[in-house]
CSV table of C-alpha atoms and ligand atoms in Angstrom, one decimal:
chain,number,residue,atom,x,y,z
A,1446,MET,CA,-37.9,27.4,-42.6
A,1447,ALA,CA,-38.3,23.8,-43.5
A,1448,ILE,CA,-41.0,21.6,-44.9
A,1449,LEU,CA,-41.4,18.2,-43.2
A,1450,VAL,CA,-42.2,15.5,-45.8
A,1451,THR,CA,-43.5,12.3,-44.2
A,1452,GLY,CA,-43.2,9.3,-46.6
A,1453,GLY,CA,-40.7,11.4,-48.6
A,1454,ALA,CA,-38.7,8.3,-49.6
A,1455,GLY,CA,-41.7,6.7,-51.3
A,1456,TYR,CA,-42.8,6.9,-54.9
A,1457,ILE,CA,-44.8,10.2,-54.9
A,1458,GLY,CA,-43.0,11.6,-51.9
A,1459,SER,CA,-39.5,11.3,-53.5
A,1460,HIS,CA,-40.7,13.0,-56.7
A,1461,THR,CA,-42.2,15.8,-54.6
A,1462,VAL,CA,-39.0,16.2,-52.5
A,1463,LEU,CA,-37.0,16.5,-55.7
A,1464,TYR,CA,-39.5,19.1,-57.1
A,1465,LEU,CA,-39.3,21.1,-53.8
A,1466,GLN,CA,-35.5,21.0,-53.8
A,1467,GLU,CA,-35.5,22.3,-57.4
A,1468,LYS,CA,-37.7,25.2,-56.1
A,1469,GLY,CA,-35.1,26.0,-53.5
A,1470,GLU,CA,-37.1,24.7,-50.5
A,1471,ASN,CA,-35.5,23.3,-47.4
A,1472,VAL,CA,-36.8,19.7,-46.9
A,1473,VAL,CA,-36.8,17.3,-43.9
A,1474,VAL,CA,-37.9,13.8,-44.6
A,1475,LEU,CA,-39.4,11.3,-42.1
A,1476,ASP,CA,-39.8,7.8,-43.5
A,1477,ASN,CA,-39.6,4.3,-42.0
A,1478,LEU,CA,-38.6,2.8,-45.3
A,1479,LYS,CA,-41.3,0.2,-45.1
A,1480,THR,CA,-42.1,0.8,-48.8
A,1481,GLY,CA,-39.7,3.6,-49.5
A,1482,HIS,CA,-36.0,3.9,-50.5
A,1483,GLN,CA,-33.3,6.0,-49.0
A,1484,ASP,CA,-31.6,6.1,-52.4
A,1485,ALA,CA,-34.6,8.0,-53.8
A,1486,ILE,CA,-33.7,11.1,-51.8
A,1487,GLN,CA,-30.5,13.0,-51.8
A,1488,ASN,CA,-29.2,16.0,-49.9
A,1489,VAL,CA,-32.0,16.2,-47.4
A,1490,THR,CA,-32.1,15.9,-43.6
A,1491,PHE,CA,-33.4,12.4,-43.2
A,1492,TYR,CA,-35.0,10.7,-40.2
A,1493,LYS,CA,-35.5,7.0,-40.5
A,1494,GLY,CA,-38.5,6.1,-38.3
A,1495,SER,CA,-42.2,6.0,-37.9
A,1496,LEU,CA,-45.1,8.4,-37.4
A,1497,HIS,CA,-45.9,6.3,-34.3
A,1498,ASP,CA,-42.7,7.3,-32.6
A,1499,ASN,CA,-43.6,10.4,-30.5
A,1500,THR,CA,-40.0,10.8,-29.2
A,1501,LEU,CA,-38.7,11.0,-32.8
A,1502,LEU,CA,-41.4,13.4,-33.8
A,1503,ASP,CA,-40.4,15.6,-30.8
A,1504,ARG,CA,-36.8,15.5,-32.0
A,1505,ILE,CA,-37.7,16.4,-35.6
A,1506,PHE,CA,-39.8,19.4,-34.5
A,1507,GLN,CA,-37.2,20.5,-32.0
A,1508,GLU,CA,-34.2,20.2,-34.3
A,1509,ASN,CA,-35.7,21.9,-37.4
A,1510,GLU,CA,-37.6,25.0,-38.0
A,1511,ILE,CA,-40.6,23.4,-39.6
A,1512,ASP,CA,-43.5,25.6,-40.7
A,1513,SER,CA,-45.4,23.1,-42.8
A,1514,VAL,CA,-45.9,19.4,-43.4
A,1515,ILE,CA,-46.6,17.4,-46.5
A,1516,HIS,CA,-48.0,14.0,-45.3
A,1517,PHE,CA,-47.5,11.1,-47.7
A,1518,ALA,CA,-46.7,8.4,-45.2
A,1519,ALA,CA,-49.3,5.7,-45.3
A,1520,SER,CA,-50.3,2.2,-46.3
A,1521,SER,CA,-51.9,2.6,-49.6
A,1522,LEU,CA,-53.0,-0.7,-51.3
A,1523,VAL,CA,-56.6,-1.3,-51.9
A,1524,GLY,CA,-56.4,-5.1,-52.0
A,1525,GLU,CA,-54.2,-5.3,-48.9
A,1526,SER,CA,-56.6,-3.0,-47.0
A,1527,VAL,CA,-59.5,-5.4,-47.7
A,1528,GLU,CA,-57.5,-8.3,-46.3
A,1529,ASN,CA,-56.1,-6.4,-43.3
A,1530,PRO,CA,-58.2,-3.4,-42.4
A,1531,LEU,CA,-56.7,-3.0,-38.9
A,1532,LEU,CA,-53.2,-2.4,-40.4
A,1533,TYR,CA,-54.8,0.5,-42.4
A,1534,TYR,CA,-56.6,2.0,-39.4
A,1535,ARG,CA,-53.4,1.8,-37.3
A,1536,ASN,CA,-50.9,3.1,-39.9
A,1537,ASN,CA,-53.1,5.7,-41.5
A,1538,VAL,CA,-55.5,7.0,-38.9
A,1539,VAL,CA,-53.5,6.4,-35.7
A,1540,GLY,CA,-50.2,7.4,-37.5
A,1541,THR,CA,-51.8,10.7,-38.7
A,1542,TYR,CA,-53.3,11.2,-35.2
A,1543,HIS,CA,-49.7,11.2,-33.7
A,1544,LEU,CA,-48.4,13.5,-36.4
A,1545,ILE,CA,-51.2,16.0,-36.1
A,1546,SER,CA,-51.1,16.0,-32.3
A,1547,LYS,CA,-47.4,17.0,-32.5
A,1548,MET,CA,-48.2,19.7,-35.1
A,1549,VAL,CA,-50.8,21.1,-32.7
A,1550,GLU,CA,-48.3,20.9,-29.8
A,1551,TYR,CA,-45.6,22.7,-31.7
A,1552,GLY,CA,-48.0,25.3,-33.3
A,1553,ILE,CA,-47.4,24.2,-36.9
A,1554,LYS,CA,-50.4,25.3,-38.9
A,1555,ASN,CA,-50.1,24.0,-42.4
A,1556,ILE,CA,-50.5,20.5,-43.8
A,1557,VAL,CA,-50.9,19.1,-47.3
A,1558,PHE,CA,-52.4,15.6,-47.0
A,1559,SER,CA,-52.3,12.7,-49.6
A,1560,SER,CA,-55.9,11.7,-50.0
A,1561,THR,CA,-57.3,9.6,-52.8
A,1562,ALA,CA,-59.9,9.0,-55.4
A,1563,ALA,CA,-60.7,5.9,-53.3
A,1564,THR,CA,-62.7,8.2,-50.9
A,1565,TYR,CA,-65.5,8.4,-53.5
A,1566,GLY,CA,-66.2,4.7,-54.0
A,1567,ASN,CA,-68.4,4.0,-57.0
A,1568,PRO,CA,-69.1,7.5,-58.3
A,1569,GLU,CA,-72.6,8.7,-59.0
A,1570,GLN,CA,-71.4,11.0,-61.8
A,1571,LEU,CA,-68.4,11.4,-64.0
A,1572,PRO,CA,-66.1,13.2,-64.0
A,1573,ILE,CA,-66.0,13.2,-60.2
A,1574,LEU,CA,-66.3,16.6,-58.4
A,1575,GLU,CA,-65.0,17.3,-54.9
A,1576,SER,CA,-68.6,17.9,-53.8
A,1577,ASN,CA,-69.8,14.5,-54.9
A,1578,PRO,CA,-70.7,11.9,-52.2
A,1579,THR,CA,-67.9,9.9,-50.6
A,1580,ASN,CA,-68.7,6.2,-50.0
A,1581,PRO,CA,-65.5,4.2,-50.0
A,1582,THR,CA,-65.6,0.6,-51.2
A,1583,ASN,CA,-62.5,-0.4,-49.3
A,1584,PRO,CA,-60.9,0.2,-45.9
A,1585,TYR,CA,-58.0,2.1,-47.5
A,1586,GLY,CA,-60.4,4.8,-48.8
A,1587,GLU,CA,-62.3,4.8,-45.4
A,1588,THR,CA,-59.1,5.6,-43.5
A,1589,LYS,CA,-58.2,8.4,-45.9
A,1590,LEU,CA,-61.7,9.9,-45.5
A,1591,ALA,CA,-61.5,9.6,-41.7
A,1592,ILE,CA,-58.2,11.6,-41.8
A,1593,GLU,CA,-59.8,14.3,-44.0
A,1594,LYS,CA,-62.6,14.6,-41.4
A,1595,MET,CA,-60.1,14.7,-38.5
A,1596,LEU,CA,-58.3,17.5,-40.3
A,1597,ARG,CA,-61.5,19.5,-40.8
A,1598,TRP,CA,-62.3,19.3,-37.1
A,1599,CYS,CA,-58.7,20.3,-36.2
A,1600,ASP,CA,-59.1,23.4,-38.3
A,1601,ASP,CA,-62.2,24.4,-36.3
A,1602,ALA,CA,-60.6,23.6,-33.0
A,1603,TYR,CA,-56.9,24.5,-33.4
A,1604,GLY,CA,-56.7,26.6,-36.6
A,1605,LEU,CA,-54.7,23.8,-38.3
A,1606,LYS,CA,-55.1,24.6,-42.1
A,1607,SER,CA,-55.1,21.6,-44.4
A,1608,ILE,CA,-55.3,20.9,-48.1
A,1609,CYS,CA,-56.4,17.4,-48.9
A,1610,LEU,CA,-55.3,16.3,-52.4
A,1611,ARG,CA,-57.4,13.5,-53.7
A,1612,TYR,CA,-55.1,11.9,-56.3
A,1613,PHE,CA,-56.3,9.5,-58.9
A,1614,ASN,CA,-53.8,6.9,-60.2
A,1615,ALA,CA,-50.2,8.2,-59.9
A,1616,ALA,CA,-48.0,7.0,-62.7
A,1617,GLY,CA,-44.8,7.8,-64.7
A,1618,ALA,CA,-41.5,8.9,-63.3
A,1619,ASP,CA,-39.0,11.8,-63.3
A,1620,PRO,CA,-38.4,12.4,-67.0
A,1621,SER,CA,-34.6,12.6,-66.4
A,1622,GLY,CA,-34.6,9.0,-65.1
A,1623,ARG,CA,-33.1,9.8,-61.7
A,1624,ILE,CA,-35.9,8.3,-59.6
A,1625,GLY,CA,-39.0,6.2,-60.3
A,1626,GLU,CA,-41.5,3.7,-58.9
A,1627,ASP,CA,-40.1,0.7,-57.0
A,1628,HIS,CA,-42.5,-1.3,-54.8
A,1629,GLU,CA,-41.9,-4.8,-53.5
A,1630,PRO,CA,-44.2,-6.6,-54.3
A,1631,GLU,CA,-45.5,-4.3,-57.0
A,1632,THR,CA,-49.3,-4.1,-57.3
A,1633,HIS,CA,-49.8,-1.1,-59.6
A,1634,LEU,CA,-50.9,-1.8,-63.1
A,1635,ILE,CA,-48.4,0.1,-65.2
A,1636,PRO,CA,-45.2,-1.1,-63.4
A,1637,ILE,CA,-46.6,-4.7,-63.5
A,1638,VAL,CA,-47.1,-4.5,-67.2
A,1639,LEU,CA,-43.6,-3.1,-67.6
A,1640,GLN,CA,-42.3,-6.0,-65.6
A,1641,VAL,CA,-43.7,-8.3,-68.2
A,1642,ALA,CA,-41.9,-6.2,-70.8
A,1643,LEU,CA,-38.6,-6.7,-68.9
A,1644,GLY,CA,-39.2,-10.4,-68.7
A,1645,HIS,CA,-39.6,-10.4,-64.9
A,1646,ARG,CA,-43.2,-11.7,-65.2
A,1647,GLN,CA,-44.7,-14.0,-67.8
A,1648,THR,CA,-48.1,-12.3,-67.9
A,1649,VAL,CA,-50.3,-9.6,-66.5
A,1650,SER,CA,-53.6,-10.7,-65.0
A,1651,ILE,CA,-56.5,-8.4,-65.9
A,1652,PHE,CA,-58.7,-8.2,-62.8
A,1653,GLY,CA,-62.1,-8.8,-64.3
A,1654,ASN,CA,-63.6,-8.1,-67.7
A,1655,ASP,CA,-67.3,-8.0,-66.7
A,1656,TYR,CA,-67.4,-4.4,-65.5
A,1657,PRO,CA,-69.9,-2.0,-67.1
A,1658,THR,CA,-67.3,-0.4,-69.4
A,1659,ASP,CA,-66.9,-0.6,-73.2
A,1660,ASP,CA,-64.3,-3.4,-73.0
A,1661,GLY,CA,-65.4,-4.8,-69.6
A,1662,THR,CA,-62.2,-3.8,-67.8
A,1663,CYS,CA,-61.9,-1.1,-65.1
A,1664,ILE,CA,-61.3,2.5,-66.1
A,1665,ARG,CA,-58.8,4.7,-64.2
A,1666,ASP,CA,-57.5,8.2,-64.5
A,1667,TYR,CA,-53.6,8.1,-64.7
A,1668,ILE,CA,-51.9,11.3,-63.5
A,1669,HIS,CA,-48.1,11.9,-63.9
A,1670,VAL,CA,-46.2,11.9,-60.6
A,1671,LEU,CA,-44.5,15.2,-61.4
A,1672,ASP,CA,-47.8,16.9,-62.0
A,1673,LEU,CA,-48.7,15.7,-58.5
A,1674,ALA,CA,-45.5,17.1,-57.2
A,1675,GLN,CA,-46.2,20.5,-58.7
A,1676,ALA,CA,-49.7,20.4,-57.0
A,1677,HIS,CA,-48.2,19.9,-53.6
A,1678,TYR,CA,-45.9,22.9,-54.0
A,1679,LEU,CA,-48.8,25.0,-55.1
A,1680,ALA,CA,-51.0,23.8,-52.3
A,1681,LEU,CA,-48.4,24.8,-49.7
A,1682,LYS,CA,-48.2,28.2,-51.4
A,1683,ARG,CA,-52.0,28.7,-51.2
A,1684,LEU,CA,-52.1,27.5,-47.5
A,1685,LYS,CA,-49.5,30.1,-46.6
A,1686,SER,CA,-51.1,32.9,-48.5
A,1687,LYS,CA,-54.8,32.3,-48.1
A,1688,LYS,CA,-54.8,30.4,-44.8
A,1689,GLU,CA,-57.8,28.4,-46.0
A,1690,SER,CA,-58.4,24.7,-45.8
A,1691,GLY,CA,-59.6,22.8,-48.9
A,1692,ILE,CA,-60.1,19.6,-50.8
A,1693,TYR,CA,-58.9,19.1,-54.4
A,1694,ASN,CA,-59.0,16.3,-57.0
A,1695,LEU,CA,-55.9,15.7,-59.0
A,1696,GLY,CA,-56.4,13.8,-62.2
A,1697,ASN,CA,-55.9,13.8,-65.9
A,1698,GLY,CA,-59.6,14.1,-66.7
A,1699,LYS,CA,-59.3,11.1,-69.1
A,1700,GLY,CA,-60.0,7.5,-68.3
A,1701,PHE,CA,-58.2,4.5,-69.6
A,1702,SER,CA,-59.3,0.9,-69.3
A,1703,VAL,CA,-56.9,-1.8,-68.1
A,1704,LYS,CA,-56.8,-3.2,-71.7
A,1705,GLU,CA,-56.0,0.3,-73.1
A,1706,VAL,CA,-53.2,0.7,-70.6
A,1707,ILE,CA,-51.7,-2.7,-71.6
A,1708,GLU,CA,-52.0,-1.7,-75.3
A,1709,THR,CA,-50.2,1.6,-74.6
A,1710,CYS,CA,-47.4,-0.3,-72.8
A,1711,ARG,CA,-47.1,-2.6,-75.9
A,1712,LYS,CA,-46.8,0.5,-78.1
A,1713,VAL,CA,-44.2,2.2,-75.9
A,1714,THR,CA,-42.0,-0.9,-75.3
A,1715,GLY,CA,-42.4,-2.5,-78.7
A,1716,LYS,CA,-43.0,-5.8,-77.0
A,1717,GLU,CA,-45.8,-8.4,-77.3
A,1718,LEU,CA,-46.8,-8.5,-73.5
A,1719,SER,CA,-48.9,-11.4,-72.6
A,1720,SER,CA,-52.1,-10.8,-70.6
A,1721,LYS,CA,-54.9,-13.1,-69.3
A,1722,VAL,CA,-58.3,-12.3,-67.7
A,1723,GLY,CA,-58.6,-13.3,-64.1
A,1724,PRO,CA,-61.3,-12.6,-61.4
A,1725,ARG,CA,-62.2,-9.2,-60.1
A,1726,ARG,CA,-60.1,-7.7,-57.3
A,1727,GLU,CA,-62.3,-7.0,-54.3
A,1728,GLY,CA,-62.9,-3.4,-53.5
A,1729,ASP,CA,-62.3,-2.1,-57.0
A,1730,PRO,CA,-64.8,0.5,-58.3
A,1731,ALA,CA,-65.5,0.2,-62.1
A,1732,ILE,CA,-64.7,3.7,-63.2
A,1733,LEU,CA,-62.8,6.6,-61.6
A,1734,ILE,CA,-62.3,9.8,-63.6
A,1735,ALA,CA,-61.5,13.2,-62.0
A,1736,SER,CA,-62.7,16.7,-62.6
A,1737,SER,CA,-59.6,18.8,-61.6
A,1738,LYS,CA,-61.2,22.1,-62.5
A,1739,LYS,CA,-61.1,23.3,-58.9
A,1740,ALA,CA,-57.4,22.6,-58.6
A,1741,LYS,CA,-56.7,24.3,-61.9
A,1742,GLU,CA,-58.7,27.4,-60.9
A,1743,GLU,CA,-57.8,27.7,-57.2
A,1744,LEU,CA,-54.2,26.3,-57.1
A,1745,ASP,CA,-53.2,27.5,-60.6
A,1746,TRP,CA,-52.3,23.9,-61.2
A,1747,GLU,CA,-51.1,23.3,-64.8
A,1748,PRO,CA,-50.5,19.6,-65.4
A,1749,MET,CA,-47.8,19.1,-68.0
A,1750,TYR,CA,-47.8,15.4,-68.9
A,1751,LEU,CA,-51.4,14.5,-69.7
A,1752,ASP,CA,-50.7,12.1,-72.6
A,1753,LEU,CA,-50.8,8.4,-71.4
A,1754,GLU,CA,-48.1,7.4,-73.9
A,1755,ASN,CA,-45.8,10.1,-72.5
A,1756,ILE,CA,-46.6,8.9,-68.9
A,1757,VAL,CA,-45.8,5.3,-69.8
A,1758,SER,CA,-42.7,6.3,-71.7
A,1759,HIS,CA,-41.3,8.1,-68.6
A,1760,ALA,CA,-42.1,5.0,-66.5
A,1761,TRP,CA,-40.4,2.7,-69.1
A,1762,GLU,CA,-37.3,5.0,-69.1
A,1763,TRP,CA,-37.0,4.4,-65.4
A,1764,HIS,CA,-37.8,0.6,-65.4
A,1765,SER,CA,-35.7,-0.2,-68.4
A,1766,THR,CA,-32.6,1.6,-67.0
A,1767,HIS,CA,-33.2,0.3,-63.4
A,1768,PRO,CA,-34.6,-3.2,-64.0
A,1769,VAL,CA,-34.3,-4.2,-60.4
A,1770,GLY,CA,-35.2,-0.8,-59.0
A,1771,TYR,CA,-33.1,1.0,-56.4
A,1772,GLU,CA,-29.8,-0.4,-55.3
A,1773,ASP,CA,-30.5,0.0,-51.6
A,1774,LYS,CA,-32.9,-2.9,-51.3
A,1775,ARG,CA,-30.1,-5.3,-52.4
A,1776,VAL,CA,-27.9,-4.3,-49.5
A,1777,GLY,CA,-27.5,-7.3,-47.3
A,1778,GLU,CA,-28.9,-9.8,-49.8
B,317,NAD,N1,-49.8,5.8,-55.8
B,317,NAD,C1,-51.0,6.2,-56.1
B,317,NAD,O1,-51.6,6.0,-57.1
B,317,NAD,C2,-51.8,7.0,-55.0
B,317,NAD,C3,-53.0,7.5,-55.3
B,317,NAD,C4,-53.7,8.2,-54.4
B,317,NAD,C5,-53.2,8.5,-53.1
B,317,NAD,N2,-51.9,8.0,-52.8
B,317,NAD,C6,-51.4,8.3,-51.5
B,317,NAD,O2,-50.1,9.0,-51.7
B,317,NAD,C7,-49.2,8.7,-50.7
B,317,NAD,C8,-47.9,8.1,-51.3
B,317,NAD,O3,-48.2,7.0,-52.1
B,317,NAD,P1,-47.0,6.2,-52.8
B,317,NAD,O4,-47.6,5.6,-54.0
B,317,NAD,O5,-45.9,7.1,-53.0
B,317,NAD,O6,-46.7,5.1,-51.7
B,317,NAD,P2,-45.3,4.6,-51.2
B,317,NAD,O7,-45.6,3.3,-50.5
B,317,NAD,O8,-44.3,4.5,-52.3
B,317,NAD,O9,-44.9,5.7,-50.2
B,317,NAD,C9,-45.3,5.8,-48.8
B,317,NAD,C10,-44.1,6.1,-48.0
B,317,NAD,O10,-44.5,6.2,-46.6
B,317,NAD,C11,-43.6,5.5,-45.8
B,317,NAD,N3,-44.3,5.1,-44.6
B,317,NAD,C12,-45.4,4.3,-44.5
B,317,NAD,N4,-45.9,4.2,-43.2
B,317,NAD,C13,-45.0,5.0,-42.5
B,317,NAD,C14,-45.0,5.3,-41.1
B,317,NAD,N5,-45.8,4.8,-40.2
B,317,NAD,N6,-44.0,6.2,-40.7
B,317,NAD,C15,-43.1,6.7,-41.6
B,317,NAD,N7,-43.1,6.4,-42.9
B,317,NAD,C16,-44.1,5.6,-43.3
B,317,NAD,C17,-43.1,4.3,-46.7
B,317,NAD,O11,-41.9,3.8,-46.3
B,317,NAD,C18,-43.0,5.0,-48.0
B,317,NAD,O12,-41.8,5.5,-48.3
B,317,NAD,C19,-50.0,7.6,-49.8
B,317,NAD,O13,-50.5,8.4,-48.7
B,317,NAD,C20,-51.0,7.1,-50.7
B,317,NAD,O14,-52.2,6.7,-49.9
B,317,NAD,C21,-51.2,7.3,-53.7
B,318,UPG,O1,-52.2,-6.8,-62.0
B,318,UPG,C1,-53.1,-5.9,-62.1
B,318,UPG,C2,-53.1,-4.7,-61.3
B,318,UPG,C3,-54.1,-3.8,-61.4
B,318,UPG,N1,-55.2,-4.1,-62.3
B,318,UPG,C4,-56.3,-3.2,-62.4
B,318,UPG,O2,-55.7,-1.9,-62.8
B,318,UPG,C5,-56.4,-0.8,-62.3
B,318,UPG,C6,-55.5,0.0,-61.5
B,318,UPG,O3,-55.0,-0.7,-60.4
B,318,UPG,P1,-53.8,-0.2,-59.5
B,318,UPG,O4,-52.7,0.2,-60.3
B,318,UPG,O5,-53.6,-1.3,-58.5
B,318,UPG,O6,-54.4,1.1,-58.8
B,318,UPG,P2,-55.7,1.3,-57.9
B,318,UPG,O7,-56.2,0.1,-57.2
B,318,UPG,O8,-56.7,2.0,-58.8
B,318,UPG,O9,-55.2,2.3,-56.8
B,318,UPG,C7,-54.3,3.4,-57.0
B,318,UPG,O10,-55.1,4.5,-57.3
B,318,UPG,C8,-55.9,5.0,-56.2
B,318,UPG,C9,-56.6,6.2,-56.6
B,318,UPG,O11,-57.4,6.0,-57.7
B,318,UPG,C10,-55.0,5.2,-55.0
B,318,UPG,O12,-55.8,5.7,-53.9
B,318,UPG,C11,-54.3,4.0,-54.6
B,318,UPG,O13,-53.4,4.3,-53.5
B,318,UPG,C12,-53.4,3.5,-55.7
B,318,UPG,O14,-52.8,2.3,-55.4
B,318,UPG,C13,-57.5,-1.4,-61.4
B,318,UPG,O15,-58.7,-1.5,-62.1
B,318,UPG,C14,-57.0,-2.9,-61.1
B,318,UPG,O16,-58.1,-3.8,-60.9
B,318,UPG,C15,-55.2,-5.3,-63.0
B,318,UPG,O17,-56.1,-5.5,-63.8
B,318,UPG,N2,-54.1,-6.1,-62.9
């Protein structure tokens, strides 16, 4: 049997594919390469195309013995979603609607879904529990919450079992340096700061220093991408054994401010790293920190790389050895 990984050529998807391969799983990837890289995946059955292509989805489900799906494919940038919400409703909600419809048609009962801390909005308590209210402050979070709800109703109606993993901020890279994060343009904080270290940018702009935090900058919970990969594997195992849907936070349990992240990058790279304070970015909550107690208890999740310096070191290992990222994007230049 095979696992279909949508968005498997993306940052978190490719790390999960590698993890699943190392566990001996048979993996099929669907990715339109909008933000992913074919070079990030090796030795898998790969279909280049979109969630919106029903004919391609038919082919994938007919040509492979798929018994479960891990669904990463999405548009996932907070700022972009505020500027272009319809793109997010189409790619995330409508795209997932197509995928789930085909799963129901082909009788595939298990899905692990990439949800997000952005479903909570400005949290009422910290650390955030899965049972806390969800009030997204941006269209990205809204679309992910809409999908969680769609999945819940599909469990009731069709017996489709889902585990929604609400990740906090994915960071780091495969410690052996084989794959890493490569987005164009890059919007995530750690790779942006490391681009300053590489001399690809002059400075990093700090998006606001008037938040209600100790140093005035936003606090986030950075979780290693391989710890996320492990959680997907465990979530699939649980779906297959318990046949129960669920929602789980995945975070480090510790929060770091933007200034603290920049300082850690200075320490790891040994470089000065210029920064300047700019305006707030619309849609950003002040503080997001996870409680991952439920994932640890019910999925037996044991994150291995909780130290921020370690996470940044793995990211730096990738960026310093691949200063322009994957080779494939230079094809045709
Ligand atoms: N990076 C984070 O910190 C973070 C945090 C929480 C949740 N998430 C979620 O995790 C998932 C993966 O995030 P990522 O950081 O790896 O992003 P990414 O952009 O690197 O990966 C997404 C992948 O999906 C593919 N894709 C997008 N739309 C598609 C479509 N319609 N059909 C087929 N393929 C499509 C892209 O080409 C890309 O390879 C997303 O669903 C995102 O919302 C990410
Ligand atoms: O140049 C930059 C980039 C980011 N930030 C700040 O750094 C923090 C982290 O930002 P970023 O790395 O862009 O991540 P988030 O916007 O927190 O979103 C990530 O984390 C969310 C979960 O918390 C996921 O849902 C999203 O998909 C993922 O992009 C935020 O406070 C930003 O305002 C800056 O100050 N300067």
